[in-house]
Coordinates of C-alpha atoms in Angstrom, one line a residue:
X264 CA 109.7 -106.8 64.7
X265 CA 108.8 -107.1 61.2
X266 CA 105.5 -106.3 59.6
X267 CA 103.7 -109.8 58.8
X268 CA 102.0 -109.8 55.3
X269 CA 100.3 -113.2 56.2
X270 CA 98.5 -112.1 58.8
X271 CA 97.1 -108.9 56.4
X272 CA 96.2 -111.3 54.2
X273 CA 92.6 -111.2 55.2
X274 CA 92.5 -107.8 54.8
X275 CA 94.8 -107.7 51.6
X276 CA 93.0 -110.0 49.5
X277 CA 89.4 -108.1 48.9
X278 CA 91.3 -104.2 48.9
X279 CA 93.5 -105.7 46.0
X280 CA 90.4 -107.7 44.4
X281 CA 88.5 -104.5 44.4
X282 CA 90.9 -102.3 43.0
X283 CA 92.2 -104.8 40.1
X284 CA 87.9 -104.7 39.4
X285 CA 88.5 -100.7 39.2
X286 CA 91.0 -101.2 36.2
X287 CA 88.7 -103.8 34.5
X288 CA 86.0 -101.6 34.2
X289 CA 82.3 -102.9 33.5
X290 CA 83.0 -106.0 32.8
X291 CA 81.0 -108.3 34.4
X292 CA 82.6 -111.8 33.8
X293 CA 86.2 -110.7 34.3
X294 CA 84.9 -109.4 37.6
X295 CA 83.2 -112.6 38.7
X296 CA 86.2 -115.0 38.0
X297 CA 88.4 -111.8 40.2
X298 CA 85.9 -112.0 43.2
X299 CA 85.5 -116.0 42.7
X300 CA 89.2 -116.5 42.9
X301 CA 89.6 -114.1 46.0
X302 CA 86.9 -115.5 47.6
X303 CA 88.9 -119.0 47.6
X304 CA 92.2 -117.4 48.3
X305 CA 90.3 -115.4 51.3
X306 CA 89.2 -119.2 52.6
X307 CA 92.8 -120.6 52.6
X308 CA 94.4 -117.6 54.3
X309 CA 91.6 -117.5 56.7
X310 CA 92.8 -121.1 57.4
X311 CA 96.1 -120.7 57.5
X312 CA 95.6 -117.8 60.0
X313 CA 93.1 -120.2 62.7
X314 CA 95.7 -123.1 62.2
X315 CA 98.9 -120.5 63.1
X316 CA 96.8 -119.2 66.8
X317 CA 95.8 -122.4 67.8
X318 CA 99.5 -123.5 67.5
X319 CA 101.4 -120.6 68.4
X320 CA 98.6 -118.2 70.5
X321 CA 97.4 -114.5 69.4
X322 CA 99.1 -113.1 66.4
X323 CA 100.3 -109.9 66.7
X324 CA 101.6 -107.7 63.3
X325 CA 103.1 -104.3 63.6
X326 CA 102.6 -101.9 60.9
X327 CA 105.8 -100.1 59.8
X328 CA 107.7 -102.0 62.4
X329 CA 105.8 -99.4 65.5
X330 CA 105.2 -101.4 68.3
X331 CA 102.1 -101.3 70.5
X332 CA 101.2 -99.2 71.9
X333 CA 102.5 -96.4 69.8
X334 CA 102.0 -97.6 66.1
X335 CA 99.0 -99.5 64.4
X336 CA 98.8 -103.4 65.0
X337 CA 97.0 -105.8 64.1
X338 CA 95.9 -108.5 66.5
X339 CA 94.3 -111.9 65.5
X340 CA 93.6 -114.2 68.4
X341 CA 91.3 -117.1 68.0
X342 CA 87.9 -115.5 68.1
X343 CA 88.8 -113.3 65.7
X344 CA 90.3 -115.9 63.2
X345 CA 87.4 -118.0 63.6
X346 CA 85.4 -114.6 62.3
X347 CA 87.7 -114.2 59.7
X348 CA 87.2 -117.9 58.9
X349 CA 83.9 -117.4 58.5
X350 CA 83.3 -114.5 56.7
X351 CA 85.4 -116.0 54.1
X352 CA 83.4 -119.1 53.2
X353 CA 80.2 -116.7 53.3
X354 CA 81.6 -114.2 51.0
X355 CA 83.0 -116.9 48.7
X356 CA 79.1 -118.4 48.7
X357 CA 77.2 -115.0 48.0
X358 CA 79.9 -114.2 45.3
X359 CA 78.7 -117.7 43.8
X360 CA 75.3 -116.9 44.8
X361 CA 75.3 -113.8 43.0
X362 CA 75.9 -114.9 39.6
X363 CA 72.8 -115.4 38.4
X364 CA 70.8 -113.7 41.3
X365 CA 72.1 -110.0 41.3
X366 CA 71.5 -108.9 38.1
X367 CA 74.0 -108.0 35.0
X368 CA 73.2 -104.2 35.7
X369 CA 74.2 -104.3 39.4
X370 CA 77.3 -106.6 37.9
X371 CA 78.3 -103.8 35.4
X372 CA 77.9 -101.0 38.0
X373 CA 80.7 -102.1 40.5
X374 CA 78.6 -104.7 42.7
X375 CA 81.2 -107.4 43.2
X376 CA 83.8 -104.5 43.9
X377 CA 81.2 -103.0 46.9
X378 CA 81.2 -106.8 47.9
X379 CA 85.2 -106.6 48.1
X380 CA 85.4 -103.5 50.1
X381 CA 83.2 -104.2 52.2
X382 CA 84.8 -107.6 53.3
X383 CA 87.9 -105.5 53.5
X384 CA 86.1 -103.5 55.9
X385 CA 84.3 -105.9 58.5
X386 CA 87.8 -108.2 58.8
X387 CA 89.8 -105.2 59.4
X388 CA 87.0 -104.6 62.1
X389 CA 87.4 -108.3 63.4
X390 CA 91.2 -108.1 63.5
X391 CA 92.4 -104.5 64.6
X392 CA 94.4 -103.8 67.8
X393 CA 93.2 -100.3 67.6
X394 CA 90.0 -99.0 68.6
X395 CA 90.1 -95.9 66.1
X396 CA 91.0 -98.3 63.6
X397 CA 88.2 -100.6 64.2
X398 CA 86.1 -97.0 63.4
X399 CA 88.1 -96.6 60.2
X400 CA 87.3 -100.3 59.3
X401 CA 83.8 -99.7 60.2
X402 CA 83.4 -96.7 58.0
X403 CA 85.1 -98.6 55.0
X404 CA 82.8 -101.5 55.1
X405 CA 79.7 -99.0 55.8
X406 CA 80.3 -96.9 52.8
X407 CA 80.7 -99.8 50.7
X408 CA 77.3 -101.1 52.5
X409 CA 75.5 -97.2 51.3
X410 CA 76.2 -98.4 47.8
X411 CA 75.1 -102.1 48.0
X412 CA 72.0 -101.2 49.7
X413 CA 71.0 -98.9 46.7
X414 CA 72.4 -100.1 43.9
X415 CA 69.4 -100.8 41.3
X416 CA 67.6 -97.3 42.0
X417 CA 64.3 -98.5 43.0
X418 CA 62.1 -96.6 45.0
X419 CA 62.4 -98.5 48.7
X420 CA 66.2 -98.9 48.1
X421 CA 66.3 -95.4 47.8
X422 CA 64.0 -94.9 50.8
X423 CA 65.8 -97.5 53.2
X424 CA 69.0 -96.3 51.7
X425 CA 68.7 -92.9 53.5
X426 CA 67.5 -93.6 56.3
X427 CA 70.5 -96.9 57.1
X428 CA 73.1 -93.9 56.0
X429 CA 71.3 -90.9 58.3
X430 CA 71.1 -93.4 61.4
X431 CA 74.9 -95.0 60.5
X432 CA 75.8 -91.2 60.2
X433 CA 74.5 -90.6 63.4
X434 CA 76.5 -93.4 65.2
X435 CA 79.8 -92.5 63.9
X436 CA 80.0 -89.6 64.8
X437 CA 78.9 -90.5 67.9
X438 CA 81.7 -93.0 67.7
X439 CA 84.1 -90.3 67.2
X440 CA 82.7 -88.2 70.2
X441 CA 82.9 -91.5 72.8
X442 CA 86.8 -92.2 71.1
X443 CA 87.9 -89.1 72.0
X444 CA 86.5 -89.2 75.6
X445 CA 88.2 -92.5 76.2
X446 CA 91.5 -91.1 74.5
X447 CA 91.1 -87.8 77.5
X448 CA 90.7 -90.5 80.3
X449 CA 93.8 -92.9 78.9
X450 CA 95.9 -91.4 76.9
X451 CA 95.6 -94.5 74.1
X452 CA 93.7 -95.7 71.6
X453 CA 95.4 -99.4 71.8
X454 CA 92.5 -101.6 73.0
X455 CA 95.2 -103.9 75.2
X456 CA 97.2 -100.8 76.4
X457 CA 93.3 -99.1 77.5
X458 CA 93.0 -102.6 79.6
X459 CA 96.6 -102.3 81.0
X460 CA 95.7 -99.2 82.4
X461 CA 92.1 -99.4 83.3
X462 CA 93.6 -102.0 85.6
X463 CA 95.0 -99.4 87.5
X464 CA 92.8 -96.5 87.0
X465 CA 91.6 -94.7 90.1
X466 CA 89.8 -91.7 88.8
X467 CA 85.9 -91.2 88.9
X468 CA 84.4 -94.4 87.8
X469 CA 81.0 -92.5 86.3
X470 CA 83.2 -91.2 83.5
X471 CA 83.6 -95.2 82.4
X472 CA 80.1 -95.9 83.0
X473 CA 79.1 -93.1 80.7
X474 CA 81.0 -94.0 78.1
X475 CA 79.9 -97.9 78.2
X476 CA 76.5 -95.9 77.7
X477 CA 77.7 -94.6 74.1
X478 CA 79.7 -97.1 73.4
X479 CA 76.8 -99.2 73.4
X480 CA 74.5 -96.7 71.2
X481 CA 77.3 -96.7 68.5
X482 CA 77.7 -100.2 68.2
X483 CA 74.1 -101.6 69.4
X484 CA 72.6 -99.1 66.5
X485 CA 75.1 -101.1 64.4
X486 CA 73.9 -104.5 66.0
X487 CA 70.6 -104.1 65.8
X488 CA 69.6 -104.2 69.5
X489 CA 66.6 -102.7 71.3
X490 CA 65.5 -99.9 71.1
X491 CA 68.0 -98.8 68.2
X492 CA 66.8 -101.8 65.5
X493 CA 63.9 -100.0 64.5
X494 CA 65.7 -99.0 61.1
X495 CA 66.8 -102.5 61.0
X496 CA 64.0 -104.2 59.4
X497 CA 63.0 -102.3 56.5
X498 CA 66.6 -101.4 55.8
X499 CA 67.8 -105.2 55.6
X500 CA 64.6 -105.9 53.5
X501 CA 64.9 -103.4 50.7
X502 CA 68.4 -104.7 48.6
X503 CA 68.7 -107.4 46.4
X504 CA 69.0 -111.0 48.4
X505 CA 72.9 -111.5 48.1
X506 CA 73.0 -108.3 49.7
X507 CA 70.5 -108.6 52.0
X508 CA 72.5 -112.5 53.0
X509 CA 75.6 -110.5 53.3
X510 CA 74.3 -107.6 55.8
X511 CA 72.0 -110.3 57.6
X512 CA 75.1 -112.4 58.2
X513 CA 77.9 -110.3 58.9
X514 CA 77.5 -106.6 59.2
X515 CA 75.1 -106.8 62.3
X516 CA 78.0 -109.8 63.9
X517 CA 80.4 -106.6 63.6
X518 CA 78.8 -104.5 65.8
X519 CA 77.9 -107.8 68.6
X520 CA 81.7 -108.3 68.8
X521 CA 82.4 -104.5 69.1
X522 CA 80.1 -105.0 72.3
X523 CA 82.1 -107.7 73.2
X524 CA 85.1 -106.7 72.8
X525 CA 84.7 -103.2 74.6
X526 CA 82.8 -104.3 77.0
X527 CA 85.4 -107.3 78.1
X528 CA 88.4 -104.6 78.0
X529 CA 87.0 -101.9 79.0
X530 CA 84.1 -102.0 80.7
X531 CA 84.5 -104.0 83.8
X532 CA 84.6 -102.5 87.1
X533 CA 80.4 -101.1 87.1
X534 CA 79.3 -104.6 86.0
X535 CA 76.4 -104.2 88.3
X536 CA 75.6 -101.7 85.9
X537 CA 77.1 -102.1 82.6
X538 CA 76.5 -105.9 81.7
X539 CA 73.3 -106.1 83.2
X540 CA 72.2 -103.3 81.5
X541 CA 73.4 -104.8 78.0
X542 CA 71.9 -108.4 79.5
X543 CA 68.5 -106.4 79.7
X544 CA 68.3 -105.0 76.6
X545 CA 69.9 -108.3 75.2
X546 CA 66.9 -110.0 76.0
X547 CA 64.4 -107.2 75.3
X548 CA 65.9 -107.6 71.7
X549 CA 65.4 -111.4 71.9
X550 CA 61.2 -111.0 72.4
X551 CA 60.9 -108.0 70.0
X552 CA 62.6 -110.6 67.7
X553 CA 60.4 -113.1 68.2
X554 CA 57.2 -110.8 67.9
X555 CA 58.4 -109.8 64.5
X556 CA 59.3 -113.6 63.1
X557 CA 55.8 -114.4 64.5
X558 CA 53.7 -111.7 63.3
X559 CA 54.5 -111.8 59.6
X560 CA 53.6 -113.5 56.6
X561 CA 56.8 -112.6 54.6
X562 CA 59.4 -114.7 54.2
X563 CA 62.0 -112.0 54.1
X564 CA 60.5 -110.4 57.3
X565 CA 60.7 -113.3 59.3
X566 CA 64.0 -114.3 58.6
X567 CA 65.1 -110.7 59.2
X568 CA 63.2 -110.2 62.3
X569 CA 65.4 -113.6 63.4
X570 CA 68.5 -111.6 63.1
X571 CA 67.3 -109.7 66.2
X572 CA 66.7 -112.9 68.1
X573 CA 70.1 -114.4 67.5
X574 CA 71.9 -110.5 68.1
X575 CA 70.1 -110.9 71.5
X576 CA 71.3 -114.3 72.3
X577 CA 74.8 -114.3 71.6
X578 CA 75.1 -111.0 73.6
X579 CA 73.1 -113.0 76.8
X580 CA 76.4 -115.1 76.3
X581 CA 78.8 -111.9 76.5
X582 CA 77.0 -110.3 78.8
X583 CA 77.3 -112.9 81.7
X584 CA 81.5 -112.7 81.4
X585 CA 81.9 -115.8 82.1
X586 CA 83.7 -118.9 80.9
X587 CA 80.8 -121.5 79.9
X588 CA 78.6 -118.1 78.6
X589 CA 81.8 -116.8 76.3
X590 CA 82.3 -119.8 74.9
X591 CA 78.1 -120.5 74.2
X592 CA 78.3 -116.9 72.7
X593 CA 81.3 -117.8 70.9
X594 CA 79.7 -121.2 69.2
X595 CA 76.0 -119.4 68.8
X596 CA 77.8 -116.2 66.9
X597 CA 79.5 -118.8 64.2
X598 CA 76.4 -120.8 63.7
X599 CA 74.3 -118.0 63.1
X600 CA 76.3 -116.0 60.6
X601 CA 76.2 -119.6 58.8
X602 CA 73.1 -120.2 59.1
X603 CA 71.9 -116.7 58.2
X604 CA 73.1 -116.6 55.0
X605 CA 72.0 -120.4 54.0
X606 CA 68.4 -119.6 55.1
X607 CA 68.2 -116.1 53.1
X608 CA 69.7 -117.5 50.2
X609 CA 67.2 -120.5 50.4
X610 CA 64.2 -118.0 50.8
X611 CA 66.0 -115.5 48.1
X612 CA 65.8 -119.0 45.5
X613 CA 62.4 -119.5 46.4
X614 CA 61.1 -116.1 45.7
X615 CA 63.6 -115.8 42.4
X616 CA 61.3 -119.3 41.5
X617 CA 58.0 -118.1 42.2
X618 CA 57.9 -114.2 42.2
X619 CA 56.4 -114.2 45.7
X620 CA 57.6 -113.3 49.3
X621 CA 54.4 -114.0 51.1
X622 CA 54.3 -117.8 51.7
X623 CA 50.6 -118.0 51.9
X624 CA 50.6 -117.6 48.1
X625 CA 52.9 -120.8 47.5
X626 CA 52.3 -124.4 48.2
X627 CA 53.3 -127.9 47.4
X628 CA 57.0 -126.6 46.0
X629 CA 58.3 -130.1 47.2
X630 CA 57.1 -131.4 44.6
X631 CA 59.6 -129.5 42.3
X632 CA 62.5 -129.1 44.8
X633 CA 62.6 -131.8 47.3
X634 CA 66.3 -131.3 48.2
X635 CA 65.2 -127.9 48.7
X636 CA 62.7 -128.3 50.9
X637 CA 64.3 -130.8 52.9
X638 CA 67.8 -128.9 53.5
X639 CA 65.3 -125.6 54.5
X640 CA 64.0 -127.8 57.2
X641 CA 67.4 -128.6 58.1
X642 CA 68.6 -125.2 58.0
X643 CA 65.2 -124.1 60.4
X644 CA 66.2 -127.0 62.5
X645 CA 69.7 -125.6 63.2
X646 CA 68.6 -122.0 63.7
X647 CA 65.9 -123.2 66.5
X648 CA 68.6 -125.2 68.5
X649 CA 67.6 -128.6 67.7
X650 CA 70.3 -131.1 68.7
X651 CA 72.8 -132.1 67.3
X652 CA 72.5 -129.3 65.2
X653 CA 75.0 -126.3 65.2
X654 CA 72.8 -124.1 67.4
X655 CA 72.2 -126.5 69.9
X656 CA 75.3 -125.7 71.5
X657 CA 75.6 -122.3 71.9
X658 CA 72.4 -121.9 73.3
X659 CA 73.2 -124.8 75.7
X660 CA 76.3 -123.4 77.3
X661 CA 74.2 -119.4 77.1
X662 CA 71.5 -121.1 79.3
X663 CA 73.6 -123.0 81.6
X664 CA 75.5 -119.7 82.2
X665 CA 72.2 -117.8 82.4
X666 CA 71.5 -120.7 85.1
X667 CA 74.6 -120.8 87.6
X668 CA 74.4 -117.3 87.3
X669 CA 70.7 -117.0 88.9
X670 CA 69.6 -115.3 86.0
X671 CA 66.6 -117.9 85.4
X672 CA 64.4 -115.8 83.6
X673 CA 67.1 -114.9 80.7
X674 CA 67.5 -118.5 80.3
X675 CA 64.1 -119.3 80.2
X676 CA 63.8 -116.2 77.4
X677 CA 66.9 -118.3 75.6
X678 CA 65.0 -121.2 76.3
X679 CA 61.1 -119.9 75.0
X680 CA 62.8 -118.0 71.7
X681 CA 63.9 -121.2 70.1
X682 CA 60.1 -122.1 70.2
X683 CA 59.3 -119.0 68.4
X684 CA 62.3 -119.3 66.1
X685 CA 61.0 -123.1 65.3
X686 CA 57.2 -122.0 64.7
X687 CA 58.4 -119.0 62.2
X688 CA 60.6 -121.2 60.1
X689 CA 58.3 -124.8 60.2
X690 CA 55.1 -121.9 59.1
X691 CA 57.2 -120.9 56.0
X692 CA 58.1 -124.9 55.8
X693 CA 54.5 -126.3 55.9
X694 CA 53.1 -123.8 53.6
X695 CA 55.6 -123.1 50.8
X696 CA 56.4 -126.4 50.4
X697 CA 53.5 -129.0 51.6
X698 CA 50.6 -126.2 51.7
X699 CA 47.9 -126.7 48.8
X700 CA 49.6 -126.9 44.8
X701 CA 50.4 -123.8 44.0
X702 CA 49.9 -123.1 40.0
X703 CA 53.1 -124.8 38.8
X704 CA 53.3 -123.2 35.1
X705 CA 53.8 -119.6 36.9
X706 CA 56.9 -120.9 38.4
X707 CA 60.1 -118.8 36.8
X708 CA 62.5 -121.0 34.2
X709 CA 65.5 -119.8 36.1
X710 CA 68.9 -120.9 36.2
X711 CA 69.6 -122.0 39.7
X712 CA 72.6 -124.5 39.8
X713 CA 74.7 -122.1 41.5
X714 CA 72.0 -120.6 43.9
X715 CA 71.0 -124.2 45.3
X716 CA 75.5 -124.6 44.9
X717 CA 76.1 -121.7 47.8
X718 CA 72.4 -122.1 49.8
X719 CA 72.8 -125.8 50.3
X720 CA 76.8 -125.9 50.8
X721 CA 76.3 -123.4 53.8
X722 CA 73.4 -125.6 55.3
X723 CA 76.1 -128.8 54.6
X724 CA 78.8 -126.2 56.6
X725 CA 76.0 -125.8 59.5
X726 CA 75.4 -129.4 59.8
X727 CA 79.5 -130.7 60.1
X728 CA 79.8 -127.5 62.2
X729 CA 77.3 -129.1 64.6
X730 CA 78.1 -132.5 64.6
X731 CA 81.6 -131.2 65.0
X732 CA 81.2 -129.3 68.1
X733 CA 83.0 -131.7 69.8
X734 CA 86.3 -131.8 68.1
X735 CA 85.5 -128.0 67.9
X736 CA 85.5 -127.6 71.6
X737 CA 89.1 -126.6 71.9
X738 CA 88.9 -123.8 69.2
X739 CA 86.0 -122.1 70.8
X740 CA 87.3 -122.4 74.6
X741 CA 90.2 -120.7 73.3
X742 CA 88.4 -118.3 71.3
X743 CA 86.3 -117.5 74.7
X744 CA 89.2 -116.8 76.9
X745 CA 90.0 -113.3 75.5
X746 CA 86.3 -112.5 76.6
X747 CA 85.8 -113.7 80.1
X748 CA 89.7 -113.6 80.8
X749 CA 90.5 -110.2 78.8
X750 CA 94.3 -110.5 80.2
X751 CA 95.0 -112.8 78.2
X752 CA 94.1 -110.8 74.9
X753 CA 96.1 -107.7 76.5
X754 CA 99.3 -110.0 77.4
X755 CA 101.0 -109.9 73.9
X756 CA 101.6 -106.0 74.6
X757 CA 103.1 -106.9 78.5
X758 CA 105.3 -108.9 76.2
X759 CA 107.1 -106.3 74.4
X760 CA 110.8 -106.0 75.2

């Protein structure tokens, strides 16, 4: 079998991008029209690539004509496209975001390339076969991340900067360490040909438990889950607010699907011990979200500490390995890495406008920007769950799951966290943009055409997403089946002649 370019194209596109920006040099417009115009080609092959599995089922590329289980492949079934999918149309809004938000200097010093390979990096993570490449993806799009994060120089980039690396340091080589004890037990490093023969495997069982324990510290450090978030917060809060959307939305959704696609493959004969461990510290993650988004004042905090809330939910989802709880994970993960990046790129142009984080020093903005202020309510609906919105729905299917499952306390967690989400976002609402005037001549004379462009189109994404869900409904039910039916994901390589 032949090696499929198509289906590389996701991964093709933003390697290329980056190193044609290499050549350029530091040249900032040349690179914006090169990202720009990968950006869009990255939408259409992402398209092309969701339209192809729903039609024809997983597709499967073999690198260097190897087959599976031997070689490298690449496998793209329909959660994964719908991730790649994704991840396009929000790196094709930061990129627009970013012109007149990041800064010439960051723009001369390689920014939009970073961008590049790191998008490179987290869809070669959604759409590998192979767990050690799914580390090699992760490492691309985490170095690319070490410069993003402290590109500018200032004093808490540096600071944050060190400690994301030390802790991301710390994880992969733990990655490594739990690779090569799962490589000692099976004899492969093929995620489907692990399930194959998992299936049969009679040896001691607490070898398997204890590597879903480090399994789960690499990739819930990655994540953001409890207790291994605590770096989270200040690290996500020190970069510029492109950056900080792109992290937000994305890199954290990396390490959720790592969880759920280990832990769906490999992971399934202790799940009286493995998912109900990850369903506790799921919902552990959940309050400690909500404490944060409650407790502060900032608007960058909040939104942040929301990450953690929505990380906690979708893995309630995985965690219950079921079919109505997949597919509620499955719709909650897309809305939220929408939704993300509209809301920080909504509170990035109100600080850029005002020169203020903190929204008790702002007030009556909706005077100035009505269409703002209405499409940020909009986006804080959609992020708390109010129907018809696009989080309604996952969270409806997590909490039914949580339900027939007798686990009535996580869904009433679920169920209590979209209060909390819809206090935090309403607080920074009422008081940025109906609290008291605010003096109006201190507000910036910025350029903000393309800001309110990306932060408003995503919002405009959220709310079709939503009131699509219906005619949706077939994508994600397919997208869910690899999860709580992981046969079918591992039945391309039972297919090989």
């Amino acid at each position: 079998m032949t090696t499929n370019i198509l289906a590389l194209l996701p991964i093709l596109i933003p390697t290329f991008a980056g190193i044609i920006m290499l050549f350029i040099g530091q040249r900032p417009v040349p690179h914006r029209v090169v990202s720009g115009i990968s950006g869009l080609l990255l939408i259409l092959a992402a398209i092309w690539v969701v339209a192809h599995v729903y039609q024809n089922g997983t597709m499967v590329t073999y690198i260097g004509d190897w087959m599976a289980p031997f070689g490298i492949n690449v496998v793209i079934d329909m959660a994964s496209a719908l991730l790649l999918l994704t991840t396009s149309v929000i790196t094709f809004a930061v990129i627009v975001y970013s012109f007149q938000s990041i800064g010439i200097e960051r723009e001369k010093y390689f920014y939009y390339i970073m961008v590049m390979f790191m998008i490179a990096g987290v869809n070669g993570a959604f759409s590998t076969g192979d767990l050690f490449n799914m580390f090699v993806f992760f490492e691309v799009f985490l170095l690319a991340s070490y410069v993003l994060i402290t590109l500018g120089g200032s004093k808490i980039q540096l600071q944050e900067g060190f400690k994301y690396l030390l802790v991301n340091l710390i994880s992969s080589n733990f990655f490594v360490l739990a690779l090569a004890y799962l490589y000692s037990v099976t004899g492969s490093l093929n995620m489907a040909d692990i399930y194959l023969k998992l299936e049969s495997y009679d040896g001691n069982l607490a070898i398997m438990t204890l590597l879903a324990v480090v399994f789960m510290f690499v990739f819930a450090t990655k994540a953001g889950v409890f207790p291994l978030f605590f770096w989270l917060p200040g690290s996500y809060y020190a970069p510029p607010m492109p950056v900080i959307a792109l992290f937000g939305a994305l890199l954290t959704k990396v390490g959720v699907y790592a969880i759920a696609r280990t832990y769906s493959l490999f992971f399934i004969n202790d799940q009286a011990f493995t998912h109900q461990a990850l369903l506790l510290l799921a919902l552990i993650t959940i309050i400690m979200g909500c404490i944060g988004a409650m407790a502060y004042t900032d608007m960058k905090k909040i939104v942040i500490y929301n990450i953690l809330i929505a990380v906690g939910i979708i893995l309630v989802g995985f965690s219950l390995m079921d079919e109505i709880g997949t597919i509620g994970a499955m719709y909650y993960l897309i809305h939220d890495m929408i939704i993300k990046a509209a809301l920080f790129m909504l509170v990035g142009f109100i600080i850029y406008r005002t020169g203020a984080a903190n929204y008790e020093r702002l007030g009556g903005l909706i005077k100035k920007h009505p269409v703002t202020g209405w499409m940020f309510l909009v986006a804080g609906f959609a992020l708390a769950g109010v129907p018809p919105l696009s989080g309604f729905y996952g969270k409806f299917f997590i909490v039914q799951s949580a339900f027939d499952n007798d686990h009535y306390v996580a869904g009433i967690i679920v169920l209590v966290s979209s209060l909390a989400v819809l206090i935090s976002v309403v607080r920074i609402f009422m008081n940025v943009f109906w609290g008291d005037d605010m003096d109006f001549s201190t507000l910036k004379p910025i350029k903000y055409d393309k800001l309110l462009f990306s932060s408003i189109g995503l919002v405009i994404v959220s709310v079709s997403f939503g009131l699509a869900a219906d005619f949706l409904y077939p994508f994600f039910e397919m997208a869910a089946l690899s999860f709580h039916d992981p046969g079918s994901y591992a039945s391309y390589l039972t297919e090989v002649e």
